[in-house]
Amino acid sequence: MCGICGELNFRGRPADAAAITRMTQALERRGPDSSGLVMRGHVGFGHRRLKIIDLSERAEQPMVDPALGLTIVFNGCIYNYPELRAELEALGYTFFSHGDTEVILKAWHAWGMGCVDRFLGMFAFVLHERETGRVVMARDRFGIKPLYLAEGDGGLRFASSIPALLAGGGVDTEIDRAGLHHYMTFHAVVPAPRTLLRGVKKFPAATIRVMEPDGSAKERIYWAPRYERRAEDGRLSAEDWRDRVLASLRTAVKRRMVSDVPVGVLLSGGVDSSVIVGLLAEAGQADLMTFSVGFEEAHGEKGDEFVYSDLIARHYGTKHHKIFVPSDGLLDALPGTLGAMSEPMVSYDNVGFYLLSKEVSKHIKVVQSGQGADEVFGGYHWYPPLLHSKDALGDYARAFFDRDHATLATQLAPEWLAQEDVSRGFVAEHFAQPGAETPVDRALRLDAQVMLVEDPVKRVDNMTMAWGLEARVPFLDHELAELAARIPPELKLRDGGKGVLKDAARLVIPHEVIDRKKGYFPVPALKYIQGPYLDLVRDTLTSRAARQRGLFRPEYLERLFAAPTEHITPLRGSELWQAAVIEMWLQANRI
């Protein structure tokens, strides 16, 4: 787990070492243990390291293999690297380190673009071939590890975060109107390759790209699961699916135990994180540490779920840590939370993960987390209406979109409004792709491949890495996700959602955690904006920088200031908070 950055120049000029140094420094919190810089003519790489596997200096990055003429920067973890190493050794390769970084180098040399098909894990890496001058970029199947790109002046820069790219200089920071439309409409989801900035793109998940020294490139999307039933699936009972899910989840959790340091769990008290604790206990992990966070209630809404996380902690005898955040502590944490965001993110639990990660990082460097279960196993409330839908696009948009295009036109200033309803158009195009059998399948595919990547996964990565903490997500094991994609939708939606997962969980954890109302990471003070929070967002949105930018119509902001609690989106989000976050993020990054 680390931060990576670099520059490729396609005009033969040397890469800018000063810019790469600035980008590397901006990534320090992602990798507090050490740093490195390697320059190879028109290519330069920077790296910040968090030591998780092979703690020795032999695993330092950028890693150079002089014999093969390869240099790499890598962020993530390849869970099956010991098996791949043995396979490569059988082919005659020798190793100078004991970790997963060198395995990627040898795997590329042995198998080329097919190497990513063999990797089980989360990763973003960039690799340079000395002899050919080629550069290889790749990102894991679910985009768990970030990779941002900025083109300009005959070259390309890359980094693990947008703020790091900005530190390098020369980035076009004009607001991308289509990206802004997605942010305001698609619940802050801005699908790759777009971002909110015209000059910054996201490298897509499940993609490997080979770039020649002149900038020409070829790429391959190497993973796209099919949400369809196979002929043999019709013979499987609900119990068969339950047993297969449990077996696959056991494997996923076990894979994510690989580490040279202890592994803990972010325990919300819901089914997803609780079953991870149960399976780790079942696998024999001793002295397991678990961590939960809660907040002051506001507007009559409770701000914690400690009753359930305490239950699981007691049941398994974990070393449990609870962090309670009073209102003033939440306010104090907001600047740091905004600073940790690679892109603006509106979910209230950003600050929860930020503060929880701060506490966790005092004890351990690696945790498992339950993100992805709702998107993979059908846990959200907008899936059941799609089961027999005759208008899947309309039903999905009504449940998930924060507003429609006509409403947005009354809220954004005219010069910032995209001319077309790009968000609805994007979802329509995604739904129309082959490989998803039913409306529910189409929504699950969209959410797993787009929404999940651009919201929950990014949120957890940004907030944990802000404190040098690695988060592993077993529900995003790609083999588990492939299995779940084949399960009939009615089995996933049974029992209030995630029915087949709950069936599996009943064989592992106490039923009290399962037979309860679905919870979420509540931060009431940011939903019902009052007092000092209202002062903060009003000051932000009426500041000189905000007025000069002029994203929002003044009359819209006045309506929000007058009655913040009356403007809540279908997904229980605050419209005022959504507007404030984008402006806070832009100002925090001096845009």
Coordinates of C-alpha atoms in Angstrom, one line a residue:
M1 CA 0.0 0.0 0.0
C2 CA 1.5 3.2 -1.1
G3 CA 1.3 6.3 -3.2
I4 CA 2.7 6.4 -6.8
C5 CA 3.3 9.1 -9.3
G6 CA 5.5 9.9 -12.3
E7 CA 5.8 11.5 -15.7
L8 CA 6.2 10.2 -19.3
N9 CA 7.5 12.6 -22.0
F10 CA 6.6 11.7 -25.5
R11 CA 8.9 14.3 -27.2
G12 CA 12.1 12.8 -25.9
R13 CA 12.7 15.5 -23.3
P14 CA 13.8 14.3 -19.8
A15 CA 11.1 13.9 -17.3
D16 CA 10.7 16.7 -14.8
A17 CA 12.4 15.5 -11.6
A18 CA 11.3 18.6 -9.6
A19 CA 7.6 18.1 -10.5
I20 CA 7.8 14.4 -9.6
T21 CA 9.4 15.2 -6.3
R22 CA 6.6 17.6 -5.5
M23 CA 4.0 15.0 -6.4
T24 CA 5.8 12.4 -4.3
Q25 CA 5.8 14.7 -1.3
A26 CA 2.1 15.3 -1.7
L27 CA 1.5 11.6 -1.3
E28 CA 3.5 11.3 2.0
R29 CA 0.4 10.3 4.1
R30 CA -0.4 7.4 1.8
G31 CA 3.1 6.0 2.4
P32 CA 4.7 7.4 5.5
D33 CA 7.5 4.8 5.9
S34 CA 9.9 5.8 3.1
S35 CA 10.1 7.4 -0.4
G36 CA 12.0 6.9 -3.6
L37 CA 12.6 8.5 -7.0
V38 CA 14.0 6.9 -10.2
M39 CA 14.6 8.9 -13.4
R40 CA 15.1 7.1 -16.8
G41 CA 15.4 9.7 -19.5
H42 CA 11.9 10.6 -20.7
V43 CA 10.4 8.6 -17.8
G44 CA 10.4 9.3 -14.1
F45 CA 8.7 7.5 -11.2
G46 CA 8.1 8.6 -7.6
H47 CA 6.9 6.5 -4.7
R48 CA 5.8 6.7 -1.0
R49 CA 5.9 3.4 0.8
L50 CA 3.7 1.8 3.5
K51 CA 5.4 -1.3 4.7
I52 CA 3.0 -4.3 4.8
I53 CA 4.7 -7.2 2.9
D54 CA 8.5 -7.7 2.9
L55 CA 9.4 -5.0 5.4
S56 CA 13.1 -5.0 4.3
E57 CA 14.8 -2.5 2.1
R58 CA 14.9 -5.0 -0.7
A59 CA 11.3 -4.2 -1.4
E60 CA 11.8 -0.5 -1.7
Q61 CA 10.2 1.3 -4.6
P62 CA 10.5 2.4 -7.3
M63 CA 11.8 -1.1 -7.8
V64 CA 14.4 -1.7 -10.4
D65 CA 15.2 -5.1 -11.9
P66 CA 18.5 -4.5 -13.7
A67 CA 18.6 -8.0 -15.2
L68 CA 15.2 -7.7 -16.9
G69 CA 15.5 -3.9 -17.5
L70 CA 12.2 -3.2 -15.7
T71 CA 11.2 -0.5 -13.2
I72 CA 7.9 -0.3 -11.4
V73 CA 5.8 1.7 -9.0
F74 CA 3.0 -0.2 -7.4
N75 CA 0.2 0.6 -5.0
G76 CA -1.9 -2.3 -3.5
C77 CA -1.5 -5.9 -2.6
I78 CA -1.4 -9.1 -4.7
Y79 CA -2.8 -11.7 -2.4
N80 CA -1.7 -14.7 -4.3
Y81 CA 1.8 -13.6 -4.9
P82 CA 3.4 -16.6 -3.1
E83 CA 1.7 -19.0 -5.6
L84 CA 2.7 -16.8 -8.5
R85 CA 6.2 -16.6 -7.3
A86 CA 6.5 -20.4 -7.1
E87 CA 5.1 -20.6 -10.6
L88 CA 7.6 -18.1 -11.9
E89 CA 10.5 -19.8 -10.1
A90 CA 9.5 -23.0 -11.9
L91 CA 9.9 -21.0 -15.2
G92 CA 13.5 -20.1 -14.2
Y93 CA 13.0 -16.6 -12.6
T94 CA 15.1 -15.7 -9.5
F95 CA 14.1 -13.2 -6.9
F96 CA 16.0 -10.6 -4.8
S97 CA 13.1 -9.7 -2.6
H98 CA 10.3 -11.5 -0.8
G99 CA 7.2 -9.4 -1.6
D100 CA 4.5 -8.9 -4.3
T101 CA 6.1 -6.0 -6.1
E102 CA 8.8 -8.1 -7.7
V103 CA 6.3 -10.7 -8.6
I104 CA 4.5 -8.2 -10.8
L105 CA 7.7 -7.4 -12.6
K106 CA 8.5 -11.0 -13.4
A107 CA 4.8 -11.7 -14.2
W108 CA 4.8 -9.0 -16.8
H109 CA 8.1 -10.3 -18.3
A110 CA 6.7 -13.8 -18.4
W111 CA 3.1 -13.3 -19.5
G112 CA 2.8 -9.8 -20.9
M113 CA -0.7 -8.3 -20.9
G114 CA -2.1 -11.6 -19.6
C115 CA -0.4 -11.1 -16.2
V116 CA -3.3 -9.1 -14.8
D117 CA -5.6 -12.1 -15.4
R118 CA -3.6 -14.0 -12.8
F119 CA -3.5 -11.4 -10.1
L120 CA -5.8 -11.8 -7.1
G121 CA -5.8 -8.5 -5.3
M122 CA -6.1 -4.7 -5.5
F123 CA -3.5 -2.8 -7.5
A124 CA -2.5 0.2 -9.6
F125 CA 0.9 -0.1 -11.1
V126 CA 3.0 1.6 -13.8
L127 CA 6.0 -0.2 -15.3
H128 CA 8.8 0.9 -17.6
E129 CA 10.8 -1.3 -20.0
R130 CA 14.4 0.0 -20.4
E131 CA 15.0 -1.6 -23.8
T132 CA 11.8 -0.6 -25.6
G133 CA 10.9 2.6 -23.7
R134 CA 7.4 1.2 -23.3
V135 CA 5.3 2.1 -20.2
V136 CA 2.6 -0.3 -18.9
M137 CA -0.3 0.9 -16.7
A138 CA -2.9 -1.3 -15.0
R139 CA -5.6 -1.1 -12.4
D140 CA -7.5 -3.8 -10.5
R141 CA -10.9 -5.1 -11.5
F142 CA -12.9 -3.0 -9.0
G143 CA -10.7 0.1 -9.1
I144 CA -9.9 -0.3 -5.4
K145 CA -6.6 1.4 -6.0
P146 CA -6.8 4.9 -7.6
L147 CA -4.8 6.2 -10.6
Y148 CA -5.3 9.7 -12.1
L149 CA -3.8 11.0 -15.3
A150 CA -3.0 14.5 -16.6
E151 CA -1.9 15.2 -20.2
G152 CA -0.1 18.3 -21.3
D153 CA 3.0 19.7 -23.0
G154 CA 3.7 16.5 -24.9
G155 CA 3.6 14.2 -22.0
L156 CA 1.5 12.5 -19.3
R157 CA 1.7 12.6 -15.6
F158 CA 0.1 10.1 -13.2
A159 CA -0.6 9.9 -9.5
S160 CA -2.6 8.2 -6.8
S161 CA -4.6 11.4 -6.2
I162 CA -5.7 14.6 -7.9
P163 CA -4.0 16.8 -5.2
A164 CA -0.7 15.1 -6.0
L165 CA -1.1 15.8 -9.7
L166 CA -1.9 19.4 -8.9
A167 CA 1.3 19.6 -6.9
G168 CA 3.2 18.8 -10.0
G169 CA 1.8 21.9 -11.7
G170 CA 0.6 22.6 -15.2
V171 CA -2.9 20.9 -14.8
D172 CA -5.9 22.4 -16.6
T173 CA -8.3 23.0 -13.6
E174 CA -11.3 24.3 -15.5
I175 CA -14.5 22.6 -14.3
D176 CA -15.7 19.8 -16.6
R177 CA -19.4 20.4 -17.1
A178 CA -20.3 16.8 -17.7
G179 CA -18.4 15.8 -14.6
L180 CA -20.3 18.5 -12.6
H181 CA -23.6 17.2 -14.0
H182 CA -22.7 13.7 -12.8
Y183 CA -21.7 15.0 -9.4
M184 CA -24.9 16.9 -8.9
T185 CA -27.2 14.2 -10.4
F186 CA -25.6 10.8 -10.1
H187 CA -25.2 11.2 -6.3
A188 CA -21.6 12.5 -6.6
V189 CA -20.6 9.6 -8.9
V190 CA -18.4 10.8 -11.7
P191 CA -17.7 7.8 -14.0
A192 CA -14.2 7.2 -15.4
P193 CA -12.5 8.5 -17.3
R194 CA -14.0 11.9 -16.3
T195 CA -13.4 13.9 -13.1
L196 CA -14.6 17.3 -12.1
L197 CA -11.5 18.9 -13.7
R198 CA -11.2 19.1 -17.4
G199 CA -7.4 18.4 -17.3
V200 CA -7.6 15.2 -15.1
K201 CA -8.8 11.8 -16.1
K202 CA -9.2 8.6 -14.2
F203 CA -7.5 5.5 -15.5
P204 CA -10.4 2.9 -15.8
A205 CA -10.7 -0.1 -13.6
A206 CA -10.1 -3.6 -15.0
T207 CA -7.8 -2.1 -17.7
I208 CA -4.2 -2.6 -18.8
R209 CA -2.6 -0.2 -21.2
V210 CA 0.8 -0.3 -23.1
M211 CA 2.2 3.0 -24.2
E212 CA 5.0 3.5 -26.7
P213 CA 7.6 6.2 -26.4
D214 CA 5.7 8.3 -28.9
G215 CA 2.5 8.2 -26.9
S216 CA 0.6 5.7 -29.0
A217 CA -1.1 3.0 -27.0
K218 CA -3.1 -0.2 -27.0
E219 CA -5.2 -1.3 -24.1
R220 CA -7.4 -4.2 -22.9
I221 CA -10.4 -4.4 -20.6
Y222 CA -9.5 -7.7 -18.9
W223 CA -12.5 -8.3 -16.7
A224 CA -16.3 -7.8 -17.3
P225 CA -18.4 -10.4 -15.4
R226 CA -21.7 -11.5 -16.9
Y227 CA -24.9 -11.0 -14.9
E228 CA -26.6 -14.0 -16.4
R229 CA -27.7 -17.5 -15.4
R230 CA -25.9 -20.5 -16.8
A231 CA -27.8 -23.6 -17.9
E232 CA -26.5 -25.5 -14.9
D233 CA -27.5 -22.8 -12.4
G234 CA -31.2 -23.8 -12.7
R235 CA -30.4 -27.0 -10.8
L236 CA -29.1 -25.1 -7.8
S237 CA -31.3 -24.7 -4.7
A238 CA -31.2 -21.7 -2.3
E239 CA -29.1 -23.8 0.0
D240 CA -26.7 -24.6 -2.8
W241 CA -26.2 -20.9 -3.5
R242 CA -25.8 -20.2 0.3
D243 CA -23.1 -22.8 0.6
R244 CA -21.2 -21.6 -2.4
V245 CA -21.3 -18.0 -1.2
L246 CA -20.0 -19.0 2.2
A247 CA -17.2 -21.1 0.8
S248 CA -16.2 -18.3 -1.6
L249 CA -16.4 -15.7 1.1
R250 CA -14.2 -17.8 3.4
T251 CA -11.6 -17.9 0.7
A252 CA -11.9 -14.2 0.1
V253 CA -11.3 -13.4 3.8
K254 CA -8.5 -15.9 4.1
R255 CA -6.7 -14.4 1.0
R256 CA -6.8 -11.0 2.7
M257 CA -5.0 -12.2 5.8
V258 CA -1.7 -12.3 3.9
S259 CA 0.6 -9.7 5.6
D260 CA 3.8 -9.3 7.6
V261 CA 1.9 -7.2 10.1
P262 CA -1.4 -7.7 12.1
V263 CA -4.8 -7.4 10.3
G264 CA -7.9 -5.9 12.1
V265 CA -11.5 -5.2 11.1
L266 CA -13.5 -2.0 10.7
L267 CA -16.6 -3.2 12.6
S268 CA -19.8 -1.2 11.9
G269 CA -22.1 -3.8 13.6
G270 CA -23.9 -4.7 10.3
V271 CA -24.0 -8.1 8.7
D272 CA -21.1 -7.4 6.3
S273 CA -18.4 -6.5 8.7
S274 CA -19.7 -8.8 11.4
V275 CA -19.4 -11.9 9.1
I276 CA -15.8 -10.9 8.3
V277 CA -15.0 -10.9 12.1
G278 CA -16.7 -14.3 12.4
L279 CA -14.7 -15.8 9.5
L280 CA -11.4 -14.4 10.8
A281 CA -12.1 -15.9 14.2
E282 CA -13.1 -19.2 12.5
A283 CA -9.8 -19.1 10.6
G284 CA -8.0 -18.9 13.9
Q285 CA -6.7 -15.3 13.9
A286 CA -5.7 -14.6 17.4
D287 CA -5.9 -11.2 19.2
L288 CA -8.1 -9.8 16.6
M289 CA -8.6 -6.1 16.9
T290 CA -11.9 -4.4 15.9
F291 CA -12.8 -0.8 15.6
S292 CA -16.1 1.2 15.6
V293 CA -17.1 4.9 15.4
G294 CA -20.2 6.8 16.5
F295 CA -21.4 10.4 16.6
E296 CA -23.7 12.6 18.6
E297 CA -27.3 12.4 17.6
A298 CA -28.9 15.4 15.8
H299 CA -32.5 16.2 14.8
G300 CA -33.6 13.2 16.8
E301 CA -31.5 10.8 14.7
K302 CA -29.1 8.4 16.5
G303 CA -25.5 8.6 15.5
D304 CA -24.0 5.2 16.4
E305 CA -24.7 1.5 16.2
F306 CA -22.5 0.5 19.1
V307 CA -25.1 -2.0 20.4
Y308 CA -24.5 -4.3 17.5
S309 CA -20.7 -3.8 17.2
D310 CA -20.4 -4.5 20.9
L311 CA -22.4 -7.7 20.5
I312 CA -20.0 -9.0 17.9
A313 CA -16.9 -7.9 19.8
R314 CA -18.1 -9.7 23.0
H315 CA -19.2 -12.8 21.1
Y316 CA -15.8 -13.3 19.5
G317 CA -13.7 -11.8 22.3
T318 CA -12.0 -9.2 20.1
K319 CA -9.8 -6.4 21.3
H320 CA -12.5 -3.8 20.6
H321 CA -11.9 -0.1 20.3
K322 CA -14.8 2.4 20.2
I323 CA -14.4 6.0 19.2
F324 CA -17.2 8.5 20.0
V325 CA -17.0 11.8 18.2
P326 CA -18.7 14.8 19.8
S327 CA -20.1 17.5 17.6
D328 CA -17.1 19.9 18.0
G329 CA -14.7 17.0 17.2
L330 CA -16.6 16.4 13.9
L331 CA -16.3 20.0 13.0
D332 CA -12.6 20.1 13.7
A333 CA -12.0 17.0 11.5
L334 CA -13.7 18.4 8.4
P335 CA -10.7 20.3 7.0
G336 CA -8.6 17.1 7.2
T337 CA -11.3 15.0 5.7
L338 CA -11.7 17.4 2.7
G339 CA -7.9 17.4 2.3
A340 CA -7.9 13.6 2.1
M341 CA -10.4 13.5 -0.8
S342 CA -9.0 12.7 -4.2
E343 CA -12.3 14.0 -5.5
P344 CA -15.3 15.7 -3.8
M345 CA -17.4 13.1 -2.1
V346 CA -20.7 13.9 -0.3
S347 CA -21.3 10.8 1.8
Y348 CA -21.4 11.7 5.4
D349 CA -19.3 8.8 6.5
N350 CA -16.2 10.2 4.9
V351 CA -15.5 12.0 8.2
G352 CA -16.4 8.8 10.1
F353 CA -13.9 6.8 8.2
Y354 CA -11.3 9.6 8.5
L355 CA -11.6 9.7 12.3
L356 CA -11.9 6.0 12.6
S357 CA -8.8 5.5 10.5
K358 CA -6.9 8.0 12.6
E359 CA -7.6 5.9 15.7
V360 CA -7.0 2.5 14.0
S361 CA -3.6 3.6 12.6
K362 CA -2.4 4.1 16.2
H363 CA -2.7 0.3 16.6
I364 CA -2.3 -1.5 13.3
K365 CA -1.6 -0.9 9.6
V366 CA -4.1 -3.3 7.9
V367 CA -7.8 -3.8 8.3
Q368 CA -10.6 -5.7 6.5
S369 CA -13.8 -3.8 5.7
G370 CA -17.3 -4.7 4.6
Q371 CA -17.6 -2.4 1.6
G372 CA -19.2 -3.8 -1.5
A373 CA -21.6 -6.3 -0.1
D374 CA -24.7 -4.2 -0.9
E375 CA -23.7 -3.7 -4.5
V376 CA -22.6 -7.3 -5.0
F377 CA -25.5 -9.0 -3.2
G378 CA -28.4 -6.6 -3.7
G379 CA -28.8 -4.8 -0.4
Y380 CA -30.1 -1.4 -1.5
H381 CA -33.7 -0.3 -1.5
W382 CA -33.8 0.6 -5.2
Y383 CA -33.3 -3.0 -6.3
P384 CA -36.7 -4.6 -5.4
P385 CA -38.8 -2.1 -7.5
L386 CA -36.7 -3.2 -10.5
L387 CA -37.6 -6.9 -10.1
H388 CA -40.7 -6.5 -12.3
S389 CA -39.9 -3.1 -13.8
K390 CA -41.2 -2.1 -17.2
D391 CA -39.1 1.1 -17.1
A392 CA -35.7 0.1 -15.5
L393 CA -34.0 3.4 -16.4
G394 CA -36.8 5.6 -15.0
D395 CA -37.2 3.5 -11.9
Y396 CA -33.5 3.5 -11.2
A397 CA -33.1 7.2 -11.8
R398 CA -36.1 8.1 -9.5
A399 CA -34.5 6.1 -6.7
F400 CA -30.9 7.0 -7.1
F401 CA -30.5 10.3 -8.8
D402 CA -30.4 13.4 -6.6
R403 CA -32.4 15.5 -9.1
D404 CA -33.4 15.4 -12.7
H405 CA -31.9 17.6 -15.5
A406 CA -34.8 20.1 -15.5
T407 CA -34.4 20.6 -11.7
L408 CA -30.6 21.0 -12.0
A409 CA -31.1 23.7 -14.6
T410 CA -32.8 25.8 -11.9
Q411 CA -29.9 25.3 -9.5
L412 CA -26.7 25.6 -11.5
A413 CA -25.7 28.8 -13.1
P414 CA -26.5 28.5 -16.9
E415 CA -22.8 28.6 -17.9
W416 CA -22.1 25.5 -15.8
L417 CA -25.0 23.4 -17.0
A418 CA -24.2 20.6 -19.4
Q419 CA -26.4 21.0 -22.5
E420 CA -27.6 17.4 -22.4
D421 CA -28.7 15.1 -19.6
V422 CA -25.4 13.3 -19.6
S423 CA -26.1 11.4 -16.4
R424 CA -29.3 9.8 -17.5
G425 CA -27.6 9.1 -20.9
F426 CA -24.7 7.4 -19.2
V427 CA -27.0 5.1 -17.2
A428 CA -29.1 4.3 -20.3
E429 CA -26.0 3.4 -22.3
H430 CA -24.7 1.2 -19.5
F431 CA -28.1 -0.6 -19.1
A432 CA -28.2 -1.3 -22.8
Q433 CA -24.9 -3.2 -22.8
P434 CA -25.2 -7.0 -23.3
G435 CA -24.5 -9.4 -20.5
A436 CA -27.1 -8.5 -17.9
E437 CA -30.3 -10.6 -18.0
T438 CA -32.8 -8.6 -16.0
P439 CA -33.4 -5.0 -14.8
V440 CA -32.0 -5.9 -11.4
D441 CA -28.9 -7.4 -13.0
R442 CA -28.4 -4.3 -15.0
A443 CA -28.6 -2.1 -11.9
L444 CA -26.3 -4.4 -9.9
R445 CA -23.8 -4.3 -12.8
L446 CA -23.9 -0.5 -13.0
D447 CA -23.5 -0.1 -9.2
A448 CA -20.7 -2.6 -8.9
Q449 CA -18.7 -1.4 -11.9
V450 CA -19.4 2.3 -11.6
M451 CA -21.0 3.6 -8.4
L452 CA -19.1 1.3 -6.1
V453 CA -15.8 2.3 -7.7
E454 CA -16.5 6.0 -7.6
D455 CA -18.0 6.3 -4.1
P456 CA -17.7 3.6 -1.4
V457 CA -14.4 2.1 -2.6
K458 CA -12.8 5.5 -3.2
R459 CA -14.1 6.8 0.1
V460 CA -12.5 4.0 2.1
D461 CA -9.2 4.2 0.2
N462 CA -8.9 8.0 0.6
M463 CA -9.8 8.1 4.3
T464 CA -7.7 5.1 5.4
M465 CA -4.7 6.0 3.4
A466 CA -4.8 9.5 4.8
W467 CA -3.5 7.8 8.0
G468 CA -1.2 5.3 6.3
L469 CA -3.8 2.5 6.9
E470 CA -4.4 -0.3 4.3
A471 CA -8.1 -1.4 3.9
R472 CA -8.9 -4.7 2.3
V473 CA -12.4 -5.5 1.0
P474 CA -13.2 -9.3 0.8
F475 CA -16.6 -8.7 -0.7
L476 CA -14.8 -7.4 -3.8
D477 CA -12.9 -10.6 -4.4
H478 CA -13.5 -10.9 -8.1
E479 CA -14.3 -14.7 -7.9
L480 CA -16.9 -14.0 -5.2
A481 CA -18.4 -11.2 -7.3
E482 CA -18.6 -13.5 -10.4
L483 CA -20.4 -16.1 -8.3
A484 CA -22.9 -13.4 -7.0
A485 CA -23.6 -12.1 -10.5
R486 CA -25.0 -15.5 -11.4
I487 CA -27.3 -15.8 -8.4
P488 CA -31.0 -15.3 -9.4
P489 CA -32.1 -11.8 -8.4
E490 CA -35.0 -13.0 -6.3
L491 CA -32.6 -14.9 -4.0
K492 CA -30.5 -11.8 -3.5
L493 CA -33.5 -9.5 -2.8
R494 CA -35.2 -11.9 -0.4
D495 CA -35.3 -11.1 3.3
G496 CA -35.1 -7.3 2.8
G497 CA -32.1 -7.6 0.5
K498 CA -28.8 -9.6 0.6
G499 CA -31.0 -12.7 1.3
V500 CA -28.4 -15.3 0.1
L501 CA -25.6 -13.5 2.0
K502 CA -27.8 -13.4 5.2
D503 CA -28.4 -17.2 4.8
A504 CA -24.7 -17.7 4.7
A505 CA -24.1 -15.4 7.6
R506 CA -26.5 -17.3 9.8
L507 CA -24.0 -20.2 9.7
V508 CA -21.3 -17.9 11.2
I509 CA -22.6 -15.0 13.3
P510 CA -25.4 -14.4 15.9
H511 CA -28.8 -13.9 14.4
E512 CA -29.4 -10.6 16.3
V513 CA -27.0 -8.8 13.9
I514 CA -28.9 -10.2 10.9
D515 CA -32.5 -9.9 11.9
R516 CA -32.5 -6.1 12.3
K517 CA -33.3 -3.0 10.4
K518 CA -30.7 -2.2 7.8
G519 CA -28.3 0.5 9.2
Y520 CA -25.8 2.8 7.6
F521 CA -23.0 5.0 8.8
P522 CA -25.0 7.8 10.4
V523 CA -23.5 11.3 10.8
P524 CA -26.7 13.3 11.6
A525 CA -24.9 16.7 12.1
L526 CA -24.0 16.7 8.4
K527 CA -27.5 15.7 7.2
Y528 CA -29.4 18.2 9.3
I529 CA -27.1 21.2 9.0
Q530 CA -27.5 23.6 11.9
G531 CA -25.5 26.0 14.1
P532 CA -21.8 26.1 13.4
Y533 CA -22.2 23.7 10.4
L534 CA -24.6 26.1 8.8
D535 CA -22.2 28.9 9.4
L536 CA -19.4 27.0 7.8
V537 CA -21.2 26.1 4.6
R538 CA -22.7 29.5 4.3
D539 CA -19.3 31.1 4.6
T540 CA -17.9 28.7 2.1
L541 CA -20.6 29.2 -0.5
T542 CA -20.7 33.0 -0.2
S543 CA -16.9 33.4 -0.1
R544 CA -15.2 35.5 -2.7
A545 CA -13.8 32.4 -4.4
A546 CA -17.3 30.8 -4.6
R547 CA -18.9 34.0 -5.9
Q548 CA -16.2 34.4 -8.6
R549 CA -16.7 30.8 -9.7
G550 CA -20.4 31.1 -9.7
L551 CA -21.4 27.4 -9.9
F552 CA -24.8 27.9 -8.3
R553 CA -27.7 30.3 -8.8
P554 CA -27.8 32.7 -5.8
E555 CA -31.6 32.1 -5.3
Y556 CA -31.0 28.4 -5.0
L557 CA -28.4 28.9 -2.3
E558 CA -30.7 31.2 -0.4
R559 CA -33.4 28.5 -0.4
L560 CA -30.9 26.1 1.0
F561 CA -29.6 28.5 3.7
A562 CA -33.2 29.3 4.8
A563 CA -34.3 25.7 5.3
P564 CA -31.4 23.1 5.1
T565 CA -33.4 20.3 6.6
E566 CA -36.1 20.6 3.9
H567 CA -33.8 19.9 1.0
I568 CA -32.9 16.2 1.4
T569 CA -32.2 14.0 -1.7
P570 CA -33.9 10.6 -2.3
L571 CA -30.8 8.9 -0.9
R572 CA -31.1 10.9 2.4
G573 CA -28.4 13.4 1.4
S574 CA -28.3 17.1 2.1
E575 CA -28.5 19.3 -1.0
L576 CA -26.7 22.0 1.0
W577 CA -23.9 19.7 2.0
Q578 CA -23.5 18.5 -1.6
A579 CA -23.1 22.1 -2.8
A580 CA -20.7 22.9 0.0
V581 CA -18.4 19.9 -0.4
I582 CA -17.6 20.7 -4.0
E583 CA -16.7 24.3 -3.2
M584 CA -14.8 23.3 -0.1
W585 CA -12.8 20.8 -2.1
L586 CA -12.0 23.3 -4.9
Q587 CA -10.9 25.9 -2.4
A588 CA -8.8 23.4 -0.3
N589 CA -6.9 22.6 -3.5
R590 CA -6.6 26.2 -4.5
I591 CA -8.7 25.9 -7.6

